[in-house]
Amino acid sequence: MTALPEIRNDAMTLMESEAREAPDVVARQLAANEDACTRLADHFKDRPLRMIATCARGSSDHAAAYAKYLMETELGLPVISSAPSMGSIYNRPMNLQDTLFIVISQSGKSPDLVANAAWAKRNGAFILALVNVEGSPVTEIADMVIPLHAGAENSVAATKSYIASLTAILQVTAYLSGSDTLINAAKALPDQLRQAVDLNWSKAVVPLAASDDLLVIGRGLGFGIAQEAALKFKETSALHAEAFSAAEVMHGPLALVQDRYPLLVFSQQDETRDGVKELVTNLRSKGARAFVAETEGKSDWHLPIVPDMPAATAPIAMIQSFYLLVNAIALARGYDPDRPANLQKVTETL
């Protein structure tokens, strides 16, 4: 276990301040993009899609993982992850006719993403860009742009732009599916995110901050936020964390779990819930210290979540609460979450 410095009582970090802006960002974004999402749905009414592909890096790729589960369950279409190197390095032909190709990027200018979008378009795909910087290079290639409307994000650690990416995926899916249930779930999200900001996850700060490494677990719609949480532990707190699907932990990763081994588990209320509960019970029987973000529970290991949220939106509220937790963990470990070592805000890869 890591010896902690005295917990700092600094002024609010940029990361915390920007994370707290997310509910207002989402409210603004949903209103601003309603017409664009309607046009997108109208475009495909008489053009049946064969599949959907996503292209992203880093936090944006974790949003793409959420897109896979949401779009496959709501639209009944296969969703693949397109490796950026397919267009930027290999540049081989591929049949992308009748494919919605979604590029997710904060900056919209990483050379590999731009090259992959151009490659996909040459191969027949319809390019949809979800970006925070309008007028960026990828938007010049895209057939349609859904702006994230997150505003300037100055902390290296992405927060509100990641939540805005999830919400853009949610709104696009809602309109493509024509589901009033999903559209109404999106409209309820800003107020639910405000509730998530106020939830108290402080009981997890010291135990997780004192860890040397941990596992972050989710499944289905919650897996993408588990991946995002593991990344944020690394980049803000120099804490080694790995994300796994709850379905995979009982294989190789189980060997890591010893007495007092820390875990953070995200669990939405859907078909995956029973399996996650069974896994947590199993891990705790082996001595694991599993903090679980879930609806029910009153133990010292329970992290409260906004009640009665649909499975499609519950993970978005969970990551909202998590960002405030990991900000506190970084400070407890003596790190500045706004300026992680060796990292910069925009990473440009080929």
Short mmCIF file of C-alpha atoms in Angstrom, two decimals:
data_model
loop_
_atom_site.label_atom_id
_atom_site.label_comp_id
_atom_site.label_asym_id
_atom_site.label_seq_id
_atom_site.Cartn_x
_atom_site.Cartn_y
_atom_site.Cartn_z
CA MET A 1 0.00 0.00 0.00
CA THR A 2 1.22 3.50 -0.79
CA ALA A 3 2.06 5.90 2.06
CA LEU A 4 0.02 9.03 1.46
CA PRO A 5 1.17 12.61 1.92
CA GLU A 6 -1.06 14.86 3.98
CA ILE A 7 -4.25 15.37 1.98
CA ARG A 8 -4.15 18.79 0.34
CA ASN A 9 -6.95 21.29 0.76
CA ASP A 10 -6.29 23.24 -2.42
CA ALA A 11 -8.59 25.53 -4.31
CA MET A 12 -10.76 23.73 -6.84
CA THR A 13 -8.73 22.20 -9.67
CA LEU A 14 -9.56 22.83 -13.31
CA MET A 15 -10.49 19.17 -13.59
CA GLU A 16 -13.08 19.44 -10.83
CA SER A 17 -14.41 22.76 -12.12
CA GLU A 18 -14.81 21.44 -15.66
CA ALA A 19 -16.39 18.19 -14.47
CA ARG A 20 -18.96 20.21 -12.55
CA GLU A 21 -19.84 22.08 -15.77
CA ALA A 22 -20.96 18.87 -17.49
CA PRO A 23 -24.70 19.04 -16.60
CA ASP A 24 -24.99 22.50 -18.18
CA VAL A 25 -22.91 21.37 -21.16
CA VAL A 26 -25.28 18.45 -21.73
CA ALA A 27 -28.39 20.64 -21.46
CA ARG A 28 -26.94 23.06 -24.01
CA GLN A 29 -25.75 20.27 -26.28
CA LEU A 30 -29.05 18.38 -26.39
CA ALA A 31 -30.96 21.51 -27.35
CA ALA A 32 -28.42 22.64 -29.95
CA ASN A 33 -28.13 19.27 -31.70
CA GLU A 34 -31.80 18.27 -31.89
CA ASP A 35 -32.24 19.51 -35.46
CA ALA A 36 -29.01 17.87 -36.66
CA CYS A 37 -30.01 14.54 -35.13
CA THR A 38 -33.42 14.80 -36.80
CA ARG A 39 -31.74 15.40 -40.17
CA LEU A 40 -29.42 12.46 -39.62
CA ALA A 41 -32.36 10.15 -38.88
CA ASP A 42 -34.23 11.46 -41.93
CA HIS A 43 -31.20 10.80 -44.13
CA PHE A 44 -31.21 7.11 -43.26
CA LYS A 45 -34.96 6.52 -43.39
CA ASP A 46 -34.75 5.31 -46.96
CA ARG A 47 -31.10 4.20 -46.83
CA PRO A 48 -30.89 1.15 -44.58
CA LEU A 49 -27.56 0.85 -42.82
CA ARG A 50 -25.54 -2.35 -43.03
CA MET A 51 -23.31 -1.56 -40.06
CA ILE A 52 -21.76 1.17 -37.93
CA ALA A 53 -18.05 1.77 -37.39
CA THR A 54 -16.38 3.96 -34.78
CA CYS A 55 -12.96 5.59 -34.90
CA ALA A 56 -11.37 7.20 -31.83
CA ARG A 57 -8.41 7.30 -29.46
CA GLY A 58 -8.08 7.57 -25.67
CA SER A 59 -11.14 8.77 -23.76
CA SER A 60 -13.01 9.12 -27.04
CA ASP A 61 -12.44 5.42 -27.72
CA HIS A 62 -14.01 4.64 -24.35
CA ALA A 63 -17.03 6.60 -25.53
CA ALA A 64 -16.96 4.42 -28.65
CA ALA A 65 -17.18 1.33 -26.41
CA TYR A 66 -20.38 2.79 -24.96
CA ALA A 67 -21.61 3.40 -28.51
CA LYS A 68 -21.07 -0.24 -29.41
CA TYR A 69 -23.32 -1.57 -26.65
CA LEU A 70 -25.94 1.17 -26.96
CA MET A 71 -26.25 1.06 -30.74
CA GLU A 72 -26.17 -2.72 -31.01
CA THR A 73 -28.93 -3.10 -28.40
CA GLU A 74 -31.07 -0.20 -29.65
CA LEU A 75 -30.53 -0.33 -33.42
CA GLY A 76 -29.87 -4.03 -33.97
CA LEU A 77 -26.82 -3.30 -36.12
CA PRO A 78 -23.24 -4.54 -35.72
CA VAL A 79 -20.87 -1.85 -34.45
CA ILE A 80 -17.16 -2.32 -35.12
CA SER A 81 -14.14 -0.37 -33.94
CA SER A 82 -12.12 0.80 -36.94
CA ALA A 83 -8.41 0.98 -36.13
CA PRO A 84 -7.13 4.43 -37.18
CA SER A 85 -4.09 2.76 -38.74
CA MET A 86 -6.35 1.21 -41.39
CA GLY A 87 -6.50 4.57 -43.10
CA SER A 88 -3.33 6.27 -41.87
CA ILE A 89 -0.87 3.39 -42.42
CA TYR A 90 -2.33 0.35 -44.21
CA ASN A 91 -4.71 2.22 -46.54
CA ARG A 92 -6.21 -0.96 -48.02
CA PRO A 93 -9.61 -1.02 -49.76
CA MET A 94 -12.63 -2.08 -47.70
CA ASN A 95 -16.33 -2.31 -48.45
CA LEU A 96 -17.88 0.44 -46.32
CA GLN A 97 -20.99 0.99 -48.41
CA ASP A 98 -24.10 1.59 -46.28
CA THR A 99 -21.88 2.17 -43.22
CA LEU A 100 -22.25 4.98 -40.72
CA PHE A 101 -18.65 5.81 -39.78
CA ILE A 102 -18.50 7.79 -36.52
CA VAL A 103 -15.34 9.72 -35.70
CA ILE A 104 -15.20 10.79 -32.04
CA SER A 105 -12.57 13.38 -31.15
CA GLN A 106 -12.20 16.37 -28.86
CA SER A 107 -9.81 18.27 -31.14
CA GLY A 108 -10.79 16.77 -34.49
CA LYS A 109 -7.24 17.12 -35.78
CA SER A 110 -5.17 14.06 -34.90
CA PRO A 111 -3.61 13.03 -38.24
CA ASP A 112 -4.53 9.35 -37.91
CA LEU A 113 -8.21 10.09 -37.26
CA VAL A 114 -8.34 12.56 -40.13
CA ALA A 115 -6.66 10.06 -42.46
CA ASN A 116 -9.00 7.28 -41.38
CA ALA A 117 -12.08 9.43 -41.96
CA ALA A 118 -10.83 10.28 -45.47
CA TRP A 119 -10.08 6.59 -46.13
CA ALA A 120 -13.54 5.54 -44.95
CA LYS A 121 -15.20 8.15 -47.14
CA ARG A 122 -13.25 6.95 -50.20
CA ASN A 123 -14.52 3.46 -49.42
CA GLY A 124 -18.16 4.52 -49.41
CA ALA A 125 -18.97 5.32 -45.76
CA PHE A 126 -21.12 8.17 -44.48
CA ILE A 127 -18.88 10.13 -42.08
CA LEU A 128 -20.37 11.51 -38.87
CA ALA A 129 -18.01 13.60 -36.73
CA LEU A 130 -18.62 14.09 -33.01
CA VAL A 131 -16.12 16.82 -32.14
CA ASN A 132 -15.64 19.62 -29.67
CA VAL A 133 -13.76 21.91 -32.08
CA GLU A 134 -15.98 22.98 -34.95
CA GLY A 135 -14.07 23.72 -38.15
CA SER A 136 -11.33 21.21 -37.25
CA PRO A 137 -9.80 19.11 -40.06
CA VAL A 138 -12.03 16.08 -39.57
CA THR A 139 -15.16 18.23 -39.92
CA GLU A 140 -14.05 19.23 -43.41
CA ILE A 141 -14.24 15.57 -44.42
CA ALA A 142 -17.41 14.67 -42.56
CA ASP A 143 -20.82 14.41 -44.21
CA MET A 144 -22.40 15.64 -40.97
CA VAL A 145 -21.06 17.12 -37.74
CA ILE A 146 -22.55 16.83 -34.26
CA PRO A 147 -20.69 19.38 -32.11
CA LEU A 148 -20.08 18.42 -28.48
CA HIS A 149 -20.59 22.01 -27.28
CA ALA A 150 -18.36 21.33 -24.24
CA GLY A 151 -16.54 24.65 -24.55
CA ALA A 152 -12.87 25.12 -23.72
CA GLU A 153 -11.40 22.31 -21.63
CA ASN A 154 -8.07 23.35 -20.13
CA SER A 155 -7.30 20.49 -17.78
CA VAL A 156 -5.32 17.77 -19.54
CA ALA A 157 -7.73 15.22 -18.09
CA ALA A 158 -10.88 15.18 -20.22
CA THR A 159 -14.12 15.27 -18.22
CA LYS A 160 -16.96 17.34 -19.61
CA SER A 161 -15.93 16.58 -23.20
CA TYR A 162 -16.07 12.84 -22.47
CA ILE A 163 -19.53 13.16 -20.93
CA ALA A 164 -20.57 15.26 -23.93
CA SER A 165 -19.32 12.49 -26.24
CA LEU A 166 -21.46 9.93 -24.42
CA THR A 167 -24.47 12.23 -24.62
CA ALA A 168 -23.94 12.86 -28.34
CA ILE A 169 -23.90 9.10 -28.91
CA LEU A 170 -27.05 8.75 -26.82
CA GLN A 171 -28.90 11.47 -28.74
CA VAL A 172 -27.81 10.16 -32.16
CA THR A 173 -28.95 6.66 -31.20
CA ALA A 174 -32.25 7.92 -29.84
CA TYR A 175 -33.12 9.68 -33.09
CA LEU A 176 -31.88 6.89 -35.36
CA SER A 177 -33.99 4.40 -33.41
CA GLY A 178 -37.01 6.68 -33.17
CA SER A 179 -37.39 5.58 -29.55
CA ASP A 180 -39.40 8.04 -27.48
CA THR A 181 -38.15 6.23 -24.38
CA LEU A 182 -34.52 6.93 -25.30
CA ILE A 183 -35.27 10.52 -26.37
CA ASN A 184 -36.96 11.20 -23.02
CA ALA A 185 -34.07 9.54 -21.18
CA ALA A 186 -31.70 11.98 -22.87
CA LYS A 187 -33.86 14.96 -21.94
CA ALA A 188 -33.83 13.91 -18.27
CA LEU A 189 -30.05 13.61 -18.19
CA PRO A 190 -28.96 17.18 -17.26
CA ASP A 191 -30.92 17.15 -13.99
CA GLN A 192 -29.70 13.65 -13.21
CA LEU A 193 -26.11 14.71 -13.78
CA ARG A 194 -26.63 17.56 -11.32
CA GLN A 195 -27.74 14.97 -8.78
CA ALA A 196 -24.66 12.88 -9.58
CA VAL A 197 -22.39 15.83 -8.86
CA ASP A 198 -23.77 16.00 -5.32
CA LEU A 199 -23.36 12.30 -4.48
CA ASN A 200 -20.76 11.51 -1.84
CA TRP A 201 -18.13 8.96 -2.88
CA SER A 202 -15.55 10.20 -0.35
CA LYS A 203 -15.42 6.87 1.53
CA ALA A 204 -13.41 5.47 -1.38
CA VAL A 205 -10.77 8.23 -1.47
CA VAL A 206 -8.27 7.03 1.12
CA PRO A 207 -8.51 3.25 0.43
CA LEU A 208 -8.08 3.71 -3.32
CA ALA A 209 -5.47 6.47 -3.00
CA ALA A 210 -3.37 4.18 -0.82
CA SER A 211 -3.45 1.38 -3.42
CA ASP A 212 -0.58 0.47 -5.69
CA ASP A 213 -2.87 -0.93 -8.39
CA LEU A 214 -6.50 -1.90 -8.82
CA LEU A 215 -9.05 -3.36 -11.20
CA VAL A 216 -12.01 -1.42 -12.59
CA ILE A 217 -14.94 -3.56 -13.67
CA GLY A 218 -18.04 -2.95 -15.75
CA ARG A 219 -20.10 -4.86 -18.25
CA GLY A 220 -22.14 -4.02 -21.30
CA LEU A 221 -23.22 -0.39 -21.28
CA GLY A 222 -20.96 0.21 -18.26
CA PHE A 223 -17.77 -1.21 -19.73
CA GLY A 224 -16.77 1.99 -21.54
CA ILE A 225 -16.86 4.01 -18.33
CA ALA A 226 -14.79 1.33 -16.58
CA GLN A 227 -12.17 1.83 -19.30
CA GLU A 228 -12.37 5.59 -18.83
CA ALA A 229 -12.02 5.31 -15.05
CA ALA A 230 -8.93 3.11 -15.38
CA LEU A 231 -7.34 5.67 -17.70
CA LYS A 232 -8.10 8.53 -15.32
CA PHE A 233 -6.48 6.66 -12.41
CA LYS A 234 -3.33 6.37 -14.52
CA GLU A 235 -3.14 9.86 -15.92
CA THR A 236 -4.23 11.93 -12.91
CA SER A 237 -2.97 9.83 -9.99
CA ALA A 238 -0.10 7.70 -11.34
CA LEU A 239 -2.12 4.74 -10.07
CA HIS A 240 -1.97 1.60 -12.17
CA ALA A 241 -5.52 0.50 -12.96
CA GLU A 242 -6.84 -1.91 -15.55
CA ALA A 243 -10.39 -2.24 -16.82
CA PHE A 244 -12.04 -5.59 -17.40
CA SER A 245 -15.47 -6.78 -18.34
CA ALA A 246 -17.12 -8.61 -15.46
CA ALA A 247 -17.30 -11.59 -17.81
CA GLU A 248 -13.49 -11.72 -18.09
CA VAL A 249 -12.37 -11.31 -14.48
CA MET A 250 -12.91 -14.96 -13.57
CA HIS A 251 -10.26 -15.90 -16.12
CA GLY A 252 -6.66 -14.62 -15.83
CA PRO A 253 -7.29 -11.41 -13.83
CA LEU A 254 -8.64 -13.42 -10.90
CA ALA A 255 -5.06 -14.41 -10.07
CA LEU A 256 -4.39 -10.80 -9.04
CA VAL A 257 -7.11 -10.75 -6.41
CA GLN A 258 -5.69 -11.34 -2.95
CA ASP A 259 -6.67 -10.21 0.52
CA ARG A 260 -7.60 -6.50 0.60
CA TYR A 261 -7.09 -6.14 -3.16
CA PRO A 262 -8.98 -3.02 -4.32
CA LEU A 263 -11.63 -2.96 -7.02
CA LEU A 264 -14.03 -0.36 -8.36
CA VAL A 265 -17.16 -1.80 -9.96
CA PHE A 266 -19.82 -0.02 -12.04
CA SER A 267 -23.17 -1.80 -12.32
CA GLN A 268 -26.23 -0.52 -14.17
CA GLN A 269 -29.66 -2.10 -13.73
CA ASP A 270 -30.05 -4.33 -16.80
CA GLU A 271 -29.48 -7.91 -17.93
CA THR A 272 -25.85 -7.76 -16.75
CA ARG A 273 -26.78 -6.95 -13.14
CA ASP A 274 -27.11 -10.48 -11.73
CA GLY A 275 -23.78 -11.57 -13.16
CA VAL A 276 -21.98 -8.54 -11.73
CA LYS A 277 -23.53 -9.15 -8.30
CA GLU A 278 -22.40 -12.76 -8.36
CA LEU A 279 -18.88 -11.70 -9.35
CA VAL A 280 -18.64 -9.14 -6.53
CA THR A 281 -19.77 -11.74 -3.99
CA ASN A 282 -17.14 -14.14 -5.29
CA LEU A 283 -14.37 -11.54 -5.18
CA ARG A 284 -15.26 -10.42 -1.68
CA SER A 285 -15.13 -14.04 -0.53
CA LYS A 286 -11.49 -13.97 -1.59
CA GLY A 287 -10.83 -10.88 0.52
CA ALA A 288 -11.17 -8.22 -2.17
CA ARG A 289 -12.19 -4.69 -1.18
CA ALA A 290 -14.76 -4.00 -3.89
CA PHE A 291 -16.33 -0.55 -4.04
CA VAL A 292 -19.51 -0.87 -6.10
CA ALA A 293 -21.46 1.96 -7.73
CA GLU A 294 -24.98 0.56 -7.86
CA THR A 295 -28.57 1.33 -6.93
CA GLU A 296 -28.94 -0.80 -3.83
CA GLY A 297 -26.52 -1.31 -0.96
CA LYS A 298 -25.72 0.29 2.38
CA SER A 299 -22.33 -1.22 3.20
CA ASP A 300 -19.05 0.65 3.59
CA TRP A 301 -18.25 -0.46 0.04
CA HIS A 302 -21.39 0.94 -1.59
CA LEU A 303 -21.09 4.08 -3.73
CA PRO A 304 -24.47 5.76 -4.28
CA ILE A 305 -25.80 6.46 -7.75
CA VAL A 306 -28.77 8.45 -9.01
CA PRO A 307 -31.80 6.18 -8.54
CA ASP A 308 -34.28 4.99 -11.17
CA MET A 309 -32.14 5.80 -14.20
CA PRO A 310 -32.46 3.72 -17.38
CA ALA A 311 -29.52 1.44 -18.10
CA ALA A 312 -28.70 3.52 -21.20
CA THR A 313 -28.01 6.67 -19.19
CA ALA A 314 -26.98 5.40 -15.75
CA PRO A 315 -23.30 4.97 -16.76
CA ILE A 316 -23.12 8.63 -17.80
CA ALA A 317 -24.20 9.73 -14.32
CA MET A 318 -21.77 7.26 -12.73
CA ILE A 319 -18.77 8.68 -14.57
CA GLN A 320 -19.90 12.17 -13.54
CA SER A 321 -19.61 11.13 -9.88
CA PHE A 322 -16.36 9.27 -10.54
CA TYR A 323 -14.57 12.31 -11.93
CA LEU A 324 -14.94 14.11 -8.60
CA LEU A 325 -13.70 11.00 -6.80
CA VAL A 326 -10.58 10.59 -8.92
CA ASN A 327 -9.80 14.30 -8.62
CA ALA A 328 -9.77 13.86 -4.83
CA ILE A 329 -7.65 10.71 -5.12
CA ALA A 330 -5.04 12.55 -7.21
CA LEU A 331 -4.78 15.28 -4.59
CA ALA A 332 -4.57 12.69 -1.80
CA ARG A 333 -1.64 11.07 -3.61
CA GLY A 334 0.10 14.43 -4.01
CA TYR A 335 -0.52 14.90 -7.74
CA ASP A 336 -1.92 17.77 -9.76
CA PRO A 337 -4.70 16.24 -11.91
CA ASP A 338 -4.61 19.22 -14.29
CA ARG A 339 -0.98 18.67 -15.29
CA PRO A 340 -0.14 14.95 -15.47
CA ALA A 341 3.51 14.11 -16.04
CA ASN A 342 4.52 13.47 -19.66
CA LEU A 343 1.06 14.24 -21.07
CA GLN A 344 -0.41 17.06 -23.14
CA LYS A 345 -3.98 18.01 -23.93
CA VAL A 346 -3.97 17.04 -27.60
CA THR A 347 -2.12 13.92 -28.71
CA GLU A 348 -1.46 13.69 -32.43
CA THR A 349 -0.60 10.23 -33.76
CA LEU A 350 -0.11 8.76 -37.22
#
